[in-house]
Amino acid sequence: MMKGIFITFEGIDGCGKSTQCEMLKDYLKANNKDFIFVREPGGTVIGERIREILLDKKNTQMTPRTELLLFEAARAQITEEVIKPALEQGKIVLCDRFFDSSSAYQGMARGMGMDFVAGLNMAATGGLKPDITFFFDITAEEALERRGKRGEASDRIELAGLKFQEDVRQGYIELAKNSEGRVVTIDASKGIEEIFEVVKGTLKGKI
Ligand code: TYD
């Protein structure tokens, strides 16, 4: 039996989810909540090494299948090594990206198929699912504009372009529709504070 609560953050690149993660971390700290924060891919020694391979711009030969399996491998490691033990100890687990990223990026945008990826997601996590997933929804154009303003260097996945990001977004919209309430869609074109109020409101009484 898992006693903790598992919360994940999702959206296309530049959707603002990392800012919201930071705000929620500060909020939980201020309220003396017992939590951990991790990110995918990564969060373990093995996972961070897989992350380097995945995001390296030099790895132009990587096939979609290899990419998907590497994400799943990193996920299997962090689930077993970090997430499950923390949940068993009753902690709140915040995760910046989890298996919905694979469904949206590899399943939808890379064309591997959402159902196919769903099967691998279950294999990697041993059936563990987030309790609540925030999907920060923004158009690819708007996200690009934001990233441009921040002047961040693109990684291998971000290099895939605007059409790719819009496909990822459609993947998330589809996931949210079929999630039976697990995925909470938030209009990420709104202001940072306004978005955080929705996050807090959703978690009220649950954390
Ligand atoms: P990262 O720098 O963590 O991006 P962000 O700050 O947007 O989360 O890079 C992760 C990249 O990997 C991002 O472009 C999304 C992508 N990704 C997938 O394609 N599939 C996955 O399963 C995961 C977890 C991430």
JSON list of N, CA, C and O in Angstrom, two decimals, residues 119-141:
[
{"chain": "A", "resi": 119, "resn": "GLY", "atom": "N", "xyz": [1.63, 0.58, -22.80]},
{"chain": "A", "resi": 119, "resn": "GLY", "atom": "CA", "xyz": [2.06, -0.74, -22.35]},
{"chain": "A", "resi": 119, "resn": "GLY", "atom": "C", "xyz": [3.47, -0.71, -21.76]},
{"chain": "A", "resi": 119, "resn": "GLY", "atom": "O", "xyz": [3.73, -1.29, -20.70]},
{"chain": "A", "resi": 120, "resn": "LEU", "atom": "N", "xyz": [4.35, 0.00, -22.44]},
{"chain": "A", "resi": 120, "resn": "LEU", "atom": "CA", "xyz": [5.73, 0.10, -21.94]},
{"chain": "A", "resi": 120, "resn": "LEU", "atom": "C", "xyz": [5.79, 0.93, -20.66]},
{"chain": "A", "resi": 120, "resn": "LEU", "atom": "O", "xyz": [6.61, 0.66, -19.77]},
{"chain": "A", "resi": 121, "resn": "ASN", "atom": "N", "xyz": [4.95, 1.94, -20.59]},
{"chain": "A", "resi": 121, "resn": "ASN", "atom": "CA", "xyz": [4.90, 2.75, -19.36]},
{"chain": "A", "resi": 121, "resn": "ASN", "atom": "C", "xyz": [4.57, 1.86, -18.15]},
{"chain": "A", "resi": 121, "resn": "ASN", "atom": "O", "xyz": [5.21, 1.95, -17.10]},
{"chain": "A", "resi": 122, "resn": "MET", "atom": "N", "xyz": [3.59, 1.00, -18.34]},
{"chain": "A", "resi": 122, "resn": "MET", "atom": "CA", "xyz": [3.20, 0.11, -17.25]},
{"chain": "A", "resi": 122, "resn": "MET", "atom": "C", "xyz": [4.32, -0.87, -16.90]},
{"chain": "A", "resi": 122, "resn": "MET", "atom": "O", "xyz": [4.57, -1.17, -15.74]},
{"chain": "A", "resi": 123, "resn": "ALA", "atom": "N", "xyz": [5.01, -1.33, -17.95]},
{"chain": "A", "resi": 123, "resn": "ALA", "atom": "CA", "xyz": [6.13, -2.25, -17.71]},
{"chain": "A", "resi": 123, "resn": "ALA", "atom": "C", "xyz": [7.23, -1.55, -16.92]},
{"chain": "A", "resi": 123, "resn": "ALA", "atom": "O", "xyz": [7.82, -2.13, -16.00]},
{"chain": "A", "resi": 124, "resn": "ALA", "atom": "N", "xyz": [7.51, -0.31, -17.25]},
{"chain": "A", "resi": 124, "resn": "ALA", "atom": "CA", "xyz": [8.61, 0.41, -16.60]},
{"chain": "A", "resi": 124, "resn": "ALA", "atom": "C", "xyz": [8.28, 0.75, -15.14]},
{"chain": "A", "resi": 124, "resn": "ALA", "atom": "O", "xyz": [9.17, 0.75, -14.29]},
{"chain": "A", "resi": 125, "resn": "THR", "atom": "N", "xyz": [7.03, 1.05, -14.86]},
{"chain": "A", "resi": 125, "resn": "THR", "atom": "CA", "xyz": [6.68, 1.52, -13.51]},
{"chain": "A", "resi": 125, "resn": "THR", "atom": "C", "xyz": [6.09, 0.40, -12.66]},
{"chain": "A", "resi": 125, "resn": "THR", "atom": "O", "xyz": [5.79, 0.63, -11.48]},
{"chain": "A", "resi": 126, "resn": "GLY", "atom": "N", "xyz": [5.92, -0.77, -13.25]},
{"chain": "A", "resi": 126, "resn": "GLY", "atom": "CA", "xyz": [5.28, -1.85, -12.50]},
{"chain": "A", "resi": 126, "resn": "GLY", "atom": "C", "xyz": [3.84, -1.50, -12.13]},
{"chain": "A", "resi": 126, "resn": "GLY", "atom": "O", "xyz": [3.31, -1.97, -11.12]},
{"chain": "A", "resi": 127, "resn": "GLY", "atom": "N", "xyz": [3.24, -0.63, -12.92]},
{"chain": "A", "resi": 127, "resn": "GLY", "atom": "CA", "xyz": [1.83, -0.28, -12.70]},
{"chain": "A", "resi": 127, "resn": "GLY", "atom": "C", "xyz": [1.61, 0.97, -11.85]},
{"chain": "A", "resi": 127, "resn": "GLY", "atom": "O", "xyz": [0.47, 1.38, -11.64]},
{"chain": "A", "resi": 128, "resn": "LEU", "atom": "N", "xyz": [2.69, 1.56, -11.36]},
{"chain": "A", "resi": 128, "resn": "LEU", "atom": "CA", "xyz": [2.53, 2.77, -10.55]},
{"chain": "A", "resi": 128, "resn": "LEU", "atom": "C", "xyz": [2.07, 3.94, -11.43]},
{"chain": "A", "resi": 128, "resn": "LEU", "atom": "O", "xyz": [2.66, 4.22, -12.47]},
{"chain": "A", "resi": 129, "resn": "LYS", "atom": "N", "xyz": [1.00, 4.62, -10.96]},
{"chain": "A", "resi": 129, "resn": "LYS", "atom": "CA", "xyz": [0.48, 5.78, -11.69]},
{"chain": "A", "resi": 129, "resn": "LYS", "atom": "C", "xyz": [0.47, 6.99, -10.78]},
{"chain": "A", "resi": 129, "resn": "LYS", "atom": "O", "xyz": [0.27, 6.86, -9.57]},
{"chain": "A", "resi": 130, "resn": "PRO", "atom": "N", "xyz": [0.62, 8.19, -11.35]},
{"chain": "A", "resi": 130, "resn": "PRO", "atom": "CA", "xyz": [0.50, 9.39, -10.52]},
{"chain": "A", "resi": 130, "resn": "PRO", "atom": "C", "xyz": [-0.93, 9.51, -9.97]},
{"chain": "A", "resi": 130, "resn": "PRO", "atom": "O", "xyz": [-1.88, 9.05, -10.60]},
{"chain": "A", "resi": 131, "resn": "ASP", "atom": "N", "xyz": [-1.07, 10.12, -8.79]},
{"chain": "A", "resi": 131, "resn": "ASP", "atom": "CA", "xyz": [-2.41, 10.41, -8.26]},
{"chain": "A", "resi": 131, "resn": "ASP", "atom": "C", "xyz": [-3.00, 11.63, -8.96]},
{"chain": "A", "resi": 131, "resn": "ASP", "atom": "O", "xyz": [-4.18, 11.67, -9.25]},
{"chain": "A", "resi": 132, "resn": "ILE", "atom": "N", "xyz": [-2.15, 12.63, -9.17]},
{"chain": "A", "resi": 132, "resn": "ILE", "atom": "CA", "xyz": [-2.58, 13.86, -9.84]},
{"chain": "A", "resi": 132, "resn": "ILE", "atom": "C", "xyz": [-1.50, 14.27, -10.85]},
{"chain": "A", "resi": 132, "resn": "ILE", "atom": "O", "xyz": [-0.31, 14.27, -10.52]},
{"chain": "A", "resi": 133, "resn": "THR", "atom": "N", "xyz": [-1.93, 14.62, -12.04]},
{"chain": "A", "resi": 133, "resn": "THR", "atom": "CA", "xyz": [-1.00, 15.11, -13.06]},
{"chain": "A", "resi": 133, "resn": "THR", "atom": "C", "xyz": [-1.47, 16.47, -13.53]},
{"chain": "A", "resi": 133, "resn": "THR", "atom": "O", "xyz": [-2.62, 16.62, -13.97]},
{"chain": "A", "resi": 134, "resn": "PHE", "atom": "N", "xyz": [-0.60, 17.47, -13.43]},
{"chain": "A", "resi": 134, "resn": "PHE", "atom": "CA", "xyz": [-0.93, 18.79, -13.96]},
{"chain": "A", "resi": 134, "resn": "PHE", "atom": "C", "xyz": [-0.41, 18.88, -15.38]},
{"chain": "A", "resi": 134, "resn": "PHE", "atom": "O", "xyz": [0.78, 18.65, -15.62]},
{"chain": "A", "resi": 135, "resn": "PHE", "atom": "N", "xyz": [-1.30, 19.22, -16.29]},
{"chain": "A", "resi": 135, "resn": "PHE", "atom": "CA", "xyz": [-0.89, 19.45, -17.69]},
{"chain": "A", "resi": 135, "resn": "PHE", "atom": "C", "xyz": [-0.99, 20.95, -17.95]},
{"chain": "A", "resi": 135, "resn": "PHE", "atom": "O", "xyz": [-2.09, 21.51, -17.96]},
{"chain": "A", "resi": 136, "resn": "PHE", "atom": "N", "xyz": [0.16, 21.59, -18.13]},
{"chain": "A", "resi": 136, "resn": "PHE", "atom": "CA", "xyz": [0.20, 23.03, -18.38]},
{"chain": "A", "resi": 136, "resn": "PHE", "atom": "C", "xyz": [0.09, 23.25, -19.88]},
{"chain": "A", "resi": 136, "resn": "PHE", "atom": "O", "xyz": [1.04, 23.02, -20.63]},
{"chain": "A", "resi": 137, "resn": "ASP", "atom": "N", "xyz": [-1.11, 23.66, -20.28]},
{"chain": "A", "resi": 137, "resn": "ASP", "atom": "CA", "xyz": [-1.42, 23.70, -21.71]},
{"chain": "A", "resi": 137, "resn": "ASP", "atom": "C", "xyz": [-1.17, 25.09, -22.31]},
{"chain": "A", "resi": 137, "resn": "ASP", "atom": "O", "xyz": [-1.70, 26.09, -21.84]},
{"chain": "A", "resi": 138, "resn": "ILE", "atom": "N", "xyz": [-0.34, 25.08, -23.36]},
{"chain": "A", "resi": 138, "resn": "ILE", "atom": "CA", "xyz": [0.02, 26.30, -24.05]},
{"chain": "A", "resi": 138, "resn": "ILE", "atom": "C", "xyz": [0.29, 25.93, -25.51]},
{"chain": "A", "resi": 138, "resn": "ILE", "atom": "O", "xyz": [0.69, 24.79, -25.78]},
{"chain": "A", "resi": 139, "resn": "THR", "atom": "N", "xyz": [0.08, 26.85, -26.44]},
{"chain": "A", "resi": 139, "resn": "THR", "atom": "CA", "xyz": [0.36, 26.50, -27.84]},
{"chain": "A", "resi": 139, "resn": "THR", "atom": "C", "xyz": [1.88, 26.46, -28.06]},
{"chain": "A", "resi": 139, "resn": "THR", "atom": "O", "xyz": [2.64, 27.09, -27.31]},
{"chain": "A", "resi": 140, "resn": "ALA", "atom": "N", "xyz": [2.27, 25.74, -29.10]},
{"chain": "A", "resi": 140, "resn": "ALA", "atom": "CA", "xyz": [3.70, 25.61, -29.40]},
{"chain": "A", "resi": 140, "resn": "ALA", "atom": "C", "xyz": [4.31, 26.98, -29.72]},
{"chain": "A", "resi": 140, "resn": "ALA", "atom": "O", "xyz": [5.44, 27.27, -29.32]},
{"chain": "A", "resi": 141, "resn": "GLU", "atom": "N", "xyz": [3.54, 27.83, -30.40]},
{"chain": "A", "resi": 141, "resn": "GLU", "atom": "CA", "xyz": [4.03, 29.17, -30.76]},
{"chain": "A", "resi": 141, "resn": "GLU", "atom": "C", "xyz": [4.34, 29.98, -29.51]},
{"chain": "A", "resi": 141, "resn": "GLU", "atom": "O", "xyz": [5.40, 30.59, -29.39]}
]
